[in-house]
Short mmCIF file of C-alpha atoms in Angstrom, two decimals:
data_model
loop_
_atom_site.label_atom_id
_atom_site.label_comp_id
_atom_site.label_asym_id
_atom_site.label_seq_id
_atom_site.Cartn_x
_atom_site.Cartn_y
_atom_site.Cartn_z
CA UNK A 837 -51.66 -86.66 45.45
CA UNK A 838 -53.23 -83.24 45.37
CA UNK A 839 -51.06 -79.83 45.10
CA UNK A 840 -51.73 -76.44 46.59
CA UNK A 841 -50.67 -73.86 44.19
CA UNK A 842 -48.96 -70.72 46.30
CA UNK A 843 -49.04 -67.25 44.39
CA UNK A 844 -46.64 -64.75 45.47
CA UNK A 845 -47.18 -61.55 43.92
CA UNK A 846 -44.18 -59.30 45.02
CA UNK A 847 -42.78 -55.99 43.97
CA UNK A 848 -40.63 -57.23 41.13
CA UNK A 849 -42.21 -60.10 40.05
CA UNK A 850 -44.58 -63.02 40.51
CA UNK A 851 -43.44 -66.62 42.18
CA UNK A 852 -45.84 -69.75 41.61
CA UNK A 853 -44.88 -72.49 43.89
CA UNK A 854 -46.47 -75.93 44.19
CA UNK A 855 -46.51 -78.15 47.19
CA UNK A 856 -47.85 -81.44 48.19
CA UNK A 857 -50.39 -82.03 50.66
CA UNK A 858 -47.80 -82.74 53.41
CA UNK A 859 -46.53 -79.23 52.67
CA UNK A 860 -43.22 -80.29 50.80
CA UNK A 861 -42.29 -77.97 47.86
CA UNK A 862 -42.13 -79.84 44.58
CA UNK A 863 -41.90 -76.63 42.20
CA UNK A 864 -41.53 -72.93 41.31
CA UNK A 865 -41.51 -70.61 38.25
CA UNK A 866 -40.84 -66.95 38.69
CA UNK A 867 -42.37 -64.01 36.27
CA UNK A 868 -41.05 -60.59 36.17
CA UNK A 869 -43.07 -57.50 35.97
CA UNK A 870 -41.87 -53.95 34.53
CA UNK A 871 -41.15 -51.07 37.07
CA UNK A 872 -42.39 -48.13 35.47
CA UNK A 873 -40.37 -45.04 36.57
CA UNK A 874 -40.99 -41.84 35.06
CA UNK A 875 -38.72 -38.14 35.54
CA UNK A 876 -40.48 -37.48 38.59
CA UNK A 877 -39.37 -40.56 40.18
CA UNK A 878 -43.13 -41.85 40.39
CA UNK A 879 -43.10 -45.92 40.51
CA UNK A 880 -46.02 -47.57 38.52
CA UNK A 881 -47.04 -51.23 37.69
CA UNK A 882 -49.25 -52.42 34.89
CA UNK A 883 -52.22 -54.25 36.47
CA UNK A 884 -53.10 -56.21 33.50
CA UNK A 885 -49.16 -57.17 33.25
CA UNK A 886 -49.24 -58.36 36.86
CA UNK A 887 -52.34 -60.32 36.47
CA UNK A 888 -50.52 -61.80 33.38
CA UNK A 889 -47.81 -62.77 34.72
CA UNK A 890 -49.58 -64.45 37.74
CA UNK A 891 -51.31 -66.90 35.30
CA UNK A 892 -48.04 -67.53 33.04
CA UNK A 893 -46.24 -68.25 36.45
CA UNK A 894 -48.84 -70.52 37.35
CA UNK A 895 -48.59 -72.53 33.75
CA UNK A 896 -44.91 -72.68 34.17
CA UNK A 897 -44.83 -74.40 37.28
CA UNK A 898 -47.76 -76.76 36.54
CA UNK A 899 -45.78 -77.63 33.02
CA UNK A 900 -42.28 -77.55 34.42
CA UNK A 901 -43.16 -80.44 37.29
CA UNK A 902 -45.18 -82.31 34.45
CA UNK A 903 -48.27 -82.74 37.30
CA UNK A 904 -51.69 -83.25 36.59
CA UNK A 905 -53.82 -79.78 36.55
CA UNK A 906 -56.63 -81.74 37.63
CA UNK A 907 -54.49 -82.62 40.80
CA UNK A 908 -54.47 -79.06 42.07
CA UNK A 909 -57.20 -78.51 44.72
CA UNK A 910 -57.00 -74.75 46.20
CA UNK A 911 -54.88 -71.63 45.92
CA UNK A 912 -53.70 -69.17 48.18
CA UNK A 913 -52.21 -65.52 47.46
CA UNK A 914 -49.76 -63.58 49.29
CA UNK A 915 -48.92 -59.85 47.71
CA UNK A 916 -46.69 -56.84 48.07
CA UNK A 917 -48.65 -54.40 50.25
CA UNK A 918 -49.91 -50.91 49.88
CA UNK A 919 -49.69 -50.73 46.06
CA UNK A 920 -52.94 -49.69 45.08
CA UNK A 921 -55.05 -50.19 41.89
CA UNK A 922 -58.56 -48.81 40.18
CA UNK A 923 -60.37 -50.84 37.82
CA UNK A 924 -64.05 -50.53 36.71
CA UNK A 925 -66.62 -53.44 37.24
CA UNK A 926 -65.66 -55.37 34.15
CA UNK A 927 -62.39 -55.73 35.44
CA UNK A 928 -60.50 -53.33 33.46
CA UNK A 929 -57.42 -51.34 35.07
CA UNK A 930 -58.26 -47.34 35.08
CA UNK A 931 -54.83 -46.41 35.55
CA UNK A 932 -51.52 -47.53 36.35
CA UNK A 933 -51.06 -49.26 39.89
CA UNK A 934 -49.14 -46.72 42.05
CA UNK A 935 -46.40 -48.76 44.03
CA UNK A 936 -46.09 -48.44 47.88
CA UNK A 937 -42.65 -46.83 47.52
CA UNK A 938 -44.14 -43.89 44.95
CA UNK A 939 -44.52 -40.96 47.41
CA UNK A 940 -46.54 -39.01 44.20
CA UNK A 941 -49.35 -38.62 47.01
CA UNK A 942 -47.30 -36.56 49.83
CA UNK A 943 -49.54 -33.28 49.03
CA UNK A 944 -52.72 -34.87 49.66
CA UNK A 945 -51.34 -36.46 52.98
CA UNK A 946 -49.84 -32.91 53.97
CA UNK A 947 -53.38 -31.77 53.46
CA UNK A 948 -54.51 -33.95 56.01
CA UNK A 949 -52.17 -33.09 59.06
CA UNK A 950 -54.83 -31.52 60.79
CA UNK A 951 -56.66 -35.26 60.90
CA UNK A 952 -53.42 -37.03 61.59
CA UNK A 953 -53.70 -37.73 65.17
CA UNK A 954 -57.26 -39.14 64.51
CA UNK A 955 -56.14 -41.09 61.58
CA UNK A 956 -53.02 -42.65 63.41
CA UNK A 957 -55.66 -43.29 66.73
CA UNK A 958 -58.06 -45.38 64.31
CA UNK A 959 -55.96 -47.06 61.81
CA UNK A 960 -52.53 -47.59 63.50
CA UNK A 961 -50.59 -45.85 61.01
CA UNK A 962 -48.97 -42.73 60.67
CA UNK A 963 -49.84 -40.10 58.12
CA UNK A 964 -48.29 -40.89 55.11
CA UNK A 965 -48.31 -41.21 51.39
CA UNK A 966 -46.88 -44.44 51.72
CA UNK A 967 -49.78 -46.04 52.40
CA UNK A 968 -52.98 -46.49 49.87
CA UNK A 969 -55.57 -44.00 51.54
CA UNK A 970 -53.38 -41.13 50.07
CA UNK A 971 -52.94 -43.30 46.88
CA UNK A 972 -56.42 -43.57 46.17
CA UNK A 973 -57.07 -40.26 46.98
CA UNK A 974 -54.78 -39.51 43.96
CA UNK A 975 -56.22 -41.86 41.89
CA UNK A 976 -59.53 -40.86 41.90
CA UNK A 977 -58.24 -37.49 41.18
CA UNK A 978 -55.94 -38.05 38.60
CA UNK A 979 -57.58 -40.79 36.70
CA UNK A 980 -59.06 -39.87 33.44
CA UNK A 981 -62.94 -40.32 32.56
CA UNK A 982 -64.06 -42.09 35.82
CA UNK A 983 -66.97 -43.95 35.73
CA UNK A 984 -69.96 -43.47 38.18
CA UNK A 985 -68.58 -44.40 41.82
CA UNK A 986 -70.90 -47.34 41.67
CA UNK A 987 -68.55 -48.73 38.94
CA UNK A 988 -65.36 -47.78 40.40
CA UNK A 989 -62.96 -50.59 42.21
CA UNK A 990 -60.39 -49.60 44.48
CA UNK A 991 -57.88 -51.88 46.15
CA UNK A 992 -54.55 -53.49 46.82
CA UNK A 993 -53.07 -56.08 44.56
CA UNK A 994 -54.85 -59.05 46.59
CA UNK A 995 -58.38 -57.97 45.89
CA UNK A 996 -57.38 -57.25 42.13
CA UNK A 997 -56.26 -60.41 41.52
CA UNK A 998 -59.12 -61.99 43.22
CA UNK A 999 -61.24 -59.80 41.23
CA UNK A 1000 -59.85 -61.10 38.16
CA UNK A 1001 -58.98 -64.59 38.87
CA UNK A 1002 -63.09 -65.08 40.13
CA UNK A 1003 -64.27 -63.24 37.11
CA UNK A 1004 -65.57 -60.14 38.95
CA UNK A 1005 -67.77 -62.62 40.76
CA UNK A 1006 -65.87 -62.15 44.21
CA UNK A 1007 -64.49 -58.77 45.74
CA UNK A 1008 -62.66 -59.36 48.55
CA UNK A 1009 -59.69 -58.65 50.50
CA UNK A 1010 -58.38 -59.95 53.92
CA UNK A 1011 -57.70 -58.12 57.41
CA UNK A 1012 -53.94 -58.17 57.34
CA UNK A 1013 -54.17 -55.88 53.76
CA UNK A 1014 -57.29 -53.84 54.78
CA UNK A 1015 -55.19 -52.98 58.02
CA UNK A 1016 -52.43 -51.40 55.64
CA UNK A 1017 -54.81 -48.86 53.65
CA UNK A 1018 -54.99 -46.23 56.34
CA UNK A 1019 -59.10 -46.62 56.21
CA UNK A 1020 -59.63 -49.63 58.28
CA UNK A 1021 -60.59 -49.25 62.26
CA UNK A 1022 -58.31 -51.44 63.75
CA UNK A 1023 -60.64 -51.28 67.18
CA UNK A 1024 -64.32 -51.81 65.32
CA UNK A 1025 -62.49 -54.00 62.25
CA UNK A 1026 -64.49 -52.25 59.96
CA UNK A 1027 -63.60 -49.62 56.96
CA UNK A 1028 -63.77 -46.04 58.81
CA UNK A 1029 -66.06 -43.98 57.57
CA UNK A 1030 -64.84 -41.02 58.99
CA UNK A 1031 -61.55 -41.37 57.70
CA UNK A 1032 -63.10 -42.41 54.32
CA UNK A 1033 -64.34 -39.04 53.90
CA UNK A 1034 -61.02 -37.19 55.19
CA UNK A 1035 -59.54 -38.47 51.87
CA UNK A 1036 -62.94 -38.52 50.06
CA UNK A 1037 -63.13 -42.06 48.96
CA UNK A 1038 -66.33 -43.65 48.78
CA UNK A 1039 -66.63 -46.54 51.13
CA UNK A 1040 -68.39 -48.67 48.26
CA UNK A 1041 -65.37 -48.66 46.41
CA UNK A 1042 -63.80 -50.78 48.58
CA UNK A 1043 -63.75 -54.42 48.88
CA UNK A 1044 -65.58 -56.85 51.69
CA UNK A 1045 -62.75 -57.63 54.32
CA UNK A 1046 -63.00 -61.28 55.18
CA UNK A 1047 -60.64 -63.64 57.38
CA UNK A 1048 -57.43 -64.72 56.01
CA UNK A 1049 -58.53 -68.20 55.87
CA UNK A 1050 -61.68 -67.40 54.04
CA UNK A 1051 -62.89 -68.73 50.52
CA UNK A 1052 -62.51 -65.81 48.31
CA UNK A 1053 -63.46 -67.13 45.28
CA UNK A 1054 -63.38 -69.98 42.82
CA UNK A 1055 -60.93 -70.10 39.77
CA UNK A 1056 -59.86 -72.08 36.87
CA UNK A 1057 -56.87 -69.72 35.84
CA UNK A 1058 -58.44 -68.14 32.90
CA UNK A 1059 -59.19 -71.81 31.58
CA UNK A 1060 -55.80 -73.33 32.32
CA UNK A 1061 -57.32 -75.56 35.05
CA UNK A 1062 -60.25 -78.31 34.10
CA UNK A 1063 -62.14 -77.24 36.79
CA UNK A 1064 -62.53 -74.40 39.05
CA UNK A 1065 -60.44 -74.40 42.54
CA UNK A 1066 -60.64 -72.19 46.02
CA UNK A 1067 -58.72 -69.25 46.64
CA UNK A 1068 -58.92 -70.53 50.30
CA UNK A 1069 -56.48 -67.90 51.85
CA UNK A 1070 -54.87 -64.00 50.97
CA UNK A 1071 -52.38 -62.43 53.41
CA UNK A 1072 -49.98 -59.52 52.89
CA UNK A 1073 -46.63 -61.00 52.16
CA UNK A 1074 -44.98 -59.48 55.44
CA UNK A 1075 -47.99 -60.88 57.37
CA UNK A 1076 -47.51 -64.25 55.72
CA UNK A 1077 -44.01 -64.38 56.42
CA UNK A 1078 -44.76 -63.96 60.26
CA UNK A 1079 -46.98 -66.68 59.81
CA UNK A 1080 -44.81 -68.98 57.71
CA UNK A 1081 -41.96 -68.11 59.97
CA UNK A 1082 -43.99 -69.49 63.29
CA UNK A 1083 -44.37 -66.30 64.90
CA UNK A 1084 -47.97 -67.07 66.20
CA UNK A 1085 -47.39 -66.08 69.77
CA UNK A 1086 -47.17 -62.41 71.47
CA UNK A 1087 -43.51 -61.01 71.25
CA UNK A 1088 -42.13 -62.90 68.22
CA UNK A 1089 -40.07 -61.07 65.80
CA UNK A 1090 -39.47 -61.71 62.16
CA UNK A 1091 -37.59 -59.39 59.85
CA UNK A 1092 -37.80 -60.20 56.12
CA UNK A 1093 -35.86 -58.83 53.19
CA UNK A 1094 -37.25 -58.31 50.08
CA UNK A 1095 -37.24 -54.97 47.90
CA UNK A 1096 -37.73 -53.36 51.00
CA UNK A 1097 -37.78 -54.86 54.54
CA UNK A 1098 -40.60 -55.33 57.22
CA UNK A 1099 -39.59 -55.84 60.60
CA UNK A 1100 -43.14 -57.20 62.47
CA UNK A 1101 -43.62 -57.75 65.78
CA UNK A 1102 -46.90 -60.48 66.97
CA UNK A 1103 -48.54 -58.43 69.81
CA UNK A 1104 -51.47 -60.96 70.05
CA UNK A 1105 -54.77 -60.00 70.62
CA UNK A 1106 -53.48 -56.85 72.23
CA UNK A 1107 -53.57 -53.32 69.71
CA UNK A 1108 -50.82 -51.54 71.18
CA UNK A 1109 -49.68 -47.91 69.89
CA UNK A 1110 -46.34 -46.98 69.28
CA UNK A 1111 -45.02 -44.09 70.41
CA UNK A 1112 -41.77 -44.55 68.63
CA UNK A 1113 -42.53 -44.53 64.89
CA UNK A 1114 -43.90 -48.15 64.21
CA UNK A 1115 -47.03 -48.84 63.00
CA UNK A 1116 -49.98 -50.87 64.31
CA UNK A 1117 -51.59 -53.48 62.09
CA UNK A 1118 -53.60 -56.58 61.85
CA UNK A 1119 -51.50 -59.85 61.56
CA UNK A 1120 -54.36 -61.73 60.29
CA UNK A 1121 -57.94 -62.67 60.92
CA UNK A 1122 -58.12 -66.80 61.42
CA UNK A 1123 -61.35 -68.32 61.95
CA UNK A 1124 -62.85 -65.24 63.32
CA UNK A 1125 -60.09 -64.12 65.91
CA UNK A 1126 -57.30 -61.35 64.54
CA UNK A 1127 -54.02 -61.00 66.09
CA UNK A 1128 -52.05 -57.46 65.64
CA UNK A 1129 -48.73 -56.43 65.43
CA UNK A 1130 -46.06 -53.68 65.38
CA UNK A 1131 -44.28 -53.44 62.31
CA UNK A 1132 -41.63 -51.17 60.86
CA UNK A 1133 -41.17 -50.89 57.27
CA UNK A 1134 -38.21 -49.83 55.30
CA UNK A 1135 -38.44 -48.75 51.05
CA UNK A 1136 -34.88 -49.68 50.29
CA UNK A 1137 -33.21 -52.52 51.38
CA UNK A 1138 -32.98 -55.08 48.37
CA UNK A 1139 -34.01 -52.40 45.93
CA UNK A 1140 -30.74 -50.77 46.92
CA UNK A 1141 -28.77 -53.55 45.22
CA UNK A 1142 -30.72 -53.43 42.22
CA UNK A 1143 -29.89 -49.53 42.35
CA UNK A 1144 -26.18 -50.60 42.60
CA UNK A 1145 -26.89 -52.99 39.62
CA UNK A 1146 -29.25 -51.54 37.12
CA UNK A 1147 -28.66 -47.56 37.72
CA UNK A 1148 -24.97 -47.08 38.95
CA UNK A 1149 -23.93 -50.19 37.07
CA UNK A 1150 -21.30 -51.08 39.98
CA UNK A 1151 -22.09 -54.51 40.00
CA UNK A 1152 -23.40 -57.09 37.29
CA UNK A 1153 -24.83 -59.25 40.33
CA UNK A 1154 -25.86 -59.14 43.70
CA UNK A 1155 -23.53 -61.76 44.72
CA UNK A 1156 -20.43 -59.28 43.62
CA UNK A 1157 -21.49 -57.12 46.77
CA UNK A 1158 -19.61 -59.53 49.37
CA UNK A 1159 -16.18 -59.48 47.58
CA UNK A 1160 -16.64 -55.56 46.93
CA UNK A 1161 -17.18 -54.65 50.59
CA UNK A 1162 -14.62 -56.82 52.17
CA UNK A 1163 -11.97 -55.03 49.65
CA UNK A 1164 -13.46 -51.42 50.57
CA UNK A 1165 -10.77 -49.33 52.77
CA UNK A 1166 -11.58 -49.64 56.39
CA UNK A 1167 -10.87 -46.40 57.38
CA UNK A 1168 -13.30 -45.05 54.77
CA UNK A 1169 -16.49 -43.31 56.60
CA UNK A 1170 -18.78 -43.09 53.60
CA UNK A 1171 -22.50 -43.46 54.28
CA UNK A 1172 -25.26 -44.10 52.21
CA UNK A 1173 -28.95 -42.88 53.29
CA UNK A 1174 -31.21 -44.56 50.52
CA UNK A 1175 -34.35 -42.27 50.79
CA UNK A 1176 -34.97 -42.17 47.16
CA UNK A 1177 -38.71 -41.90 47.91
CA UNK A 1178 -38.57 -40.19 51.51
CA UNK A 1179 -37.65 -42.35 54.47
CA UNK A 1180 -40.43 -44.64 56.24
CA UNK A 1181 -39.96 -46.19 59.84
CA UNK A 1182 -39.43 -44.88 62.36
CA UNK A 1183 -38.85 -41.31 60.67
CA UNK A 1184 -41.65 -41.19 58.51
CA UNK A 1185 -40.12 -38.06 56.19
CA UNK A 1186 -41.31 -38.13 52.75
CA UNK A 1187 -39.44 -34.90 51.91
CA UNK A 1188 -36.04 -36.81 52.71
CA UNK A 1189 -33.81 -37.03 50.09
CA UNK A 1190 -31.18 -39.93 49.18
CA UNK A 1191 -27.49 -38.73 50.28
CA UNK A 1192 -23.73 -40.21 49.82
CA UNK A 1193 -21.86 -38.35 52.82
CA UNK A 1194 -18.51 -38.31 54.27
CA UNK A 1195 -16.96 -39.33 50.77
CA UNK A 1196 -13.05 -38.34 50.38
CA UNK A 1197 -10.89 -38.67 47.19
CA UNK A 1198 -10.35 -42.02 47.83
CA UNK A 1199 -13.86 -43.20 47.95
CA UNK A 1200 -14.19 -45.42 45.24
CA UNK A 1201 -16.20 -48.42 43.98
CA UNK A 1202 -16.14 -50.98 46.79
CA UNK A 1203 -16.68 -48.23 49.36
CA UNK A 1204 -19.91 -47.12 47.83
CA UNK A 1205 -20.85 -50.76 47.55
CA UNK A 1206 -20.07 -51.25 51.12
CA UNK A 1207 -22.20 -48.07 52.32
CA UNK A 1208 -25.15 -49.47 50.25
CA UNK A 1209 -24.57 -52.75 52.23
CA UNK A 1210 -24.33 -50.79 55.49
CA UNK A 1211 -27.53 -48.76 54.58
CA UNK A 1212 -29.43 -51.94 54.95
CA UNK A 1213 -28.38 -52.91 58.43
CA UNK A 1214 -28.85 -49.05 59.73
CA UNK A 1215 -32.23 -49.06 58.71
CA UNK A 1216 -33.27 -51.98 60.12
CA UNK A 1217 -31.02 -51.31 63.30
CA UNK A 1218 -33.41 -48.19 63.41
CA UNK A 1219 -36.12 -50.25 63.69
CA UNK A 1220 -34.89 -52.46 65.74
CA UNK A 1221 -34.12 -49.99 68.41
CA UNK A 1222 -37.65 -48.27 68.35
CA UNK A 1223 -39.22 -52.02 68.54
CA UNK A 1224 -37.06 -52.54 71.46
CA UNK A 1225 -38.56 -49.39 73.26
CA UNK A 1226 -42.08 -50.77 72.62
CA UNK A 1227 -41.20 -53.97 74.10
CA UNK A 1228 -42.01 -53.28 77.53
CA UNK A 1229 -45.44 -52.64 76.68
CA UNK A 1230 -45.53 -55.65 74.93
CA UNK A 1231 -43.54 -57.89 77.55
CA UNK A 1232 -46.72 -56.75 80.26
CA UNK A 1233 -49.28 -57.62 77.72
CA UNK A 1234 -47.81 -61.16 77.05
CA UNK A 1235 -47.86 -61.51 80.36
CA UNK A 1236 -51.40 -60.90 81.13
CA UNK A 1237 -52.16 -62.67 78.51
CA UNK A 1238 -50.85 -65.69 80.08
CA UNK A 1239 -52.12 -65.34 83.09
#
């Protein structure tokens, strides 16, 4: 029996999942990593800690299931998107990673407003510090003792992991992750030299872009495996969810809930621009053929529950929220706007601040918890409303494709 090791490197931790050759899950192991948040609200991750969490989770799941290491024959990676890394040719981090939620690069994004129309037309993404382009520019401006350009590596978490797992022999990313950087031209399917110049990012500092089912390199997981095995897929986590949930046809939609949320619609082979606050990206590239998506991203959904637990200490576990919400006063109209790092789709306002609105003297713990849960629903609904407005174009394209 052979096994595939799936690695999901997400915002708050790493999951390692073993599946057999029939696709049945036989084991799972989880490792968390720190959320490094400073007084300015900047959110960072330690790249070395992330890498070690991947190795540790992989070892855990193999040891827990008792399978033979030699029976692992391939590895696949899905990753938190937009989190931006910088390292050198030797595979050493040059700075902490800037997490996708972090808006520290908003001044850089504001400086590029004169190019916003051009940027969105080429990349499908509204100008925002949410995306790696501004984050990369910030890292280049704020990393001490930068080496020469030829020694610098910039990328998303997938490319960092592939580089380290392959001992620096491969430096690659896939179409789904590349399309989320705000540096990739959706029409030419190449890094846009023009957009890179706007953000002062050398193209040579970016990885090679490949199909999502490419051979990304070989690894023995830092010597844990008796032989090297292929890394044979890589995909941004939201795109992997779209594929895994069977949304392979034009017009199909999925919603995923994690630290944040992604509502994504497959638009097939058509690159459709949104006029309603959604982003256009690549779903994936498979065997030389790409699919496109319309997507709405939300910064804080599951992270709102973490905020209730860790920061406000209103709950000890997420499971308490249901009973508290049911016990809340039905007449209370408290609303939470969880704009802790601005608002993403469909508003794209990085200056927005979080707010509890509508409280009265009788508003208490239960009412605040219900408002937090409602905030998740209301944000999802706002994106679905925007997607509904775009659906006529998608339906028309789907009909034409069937012809």
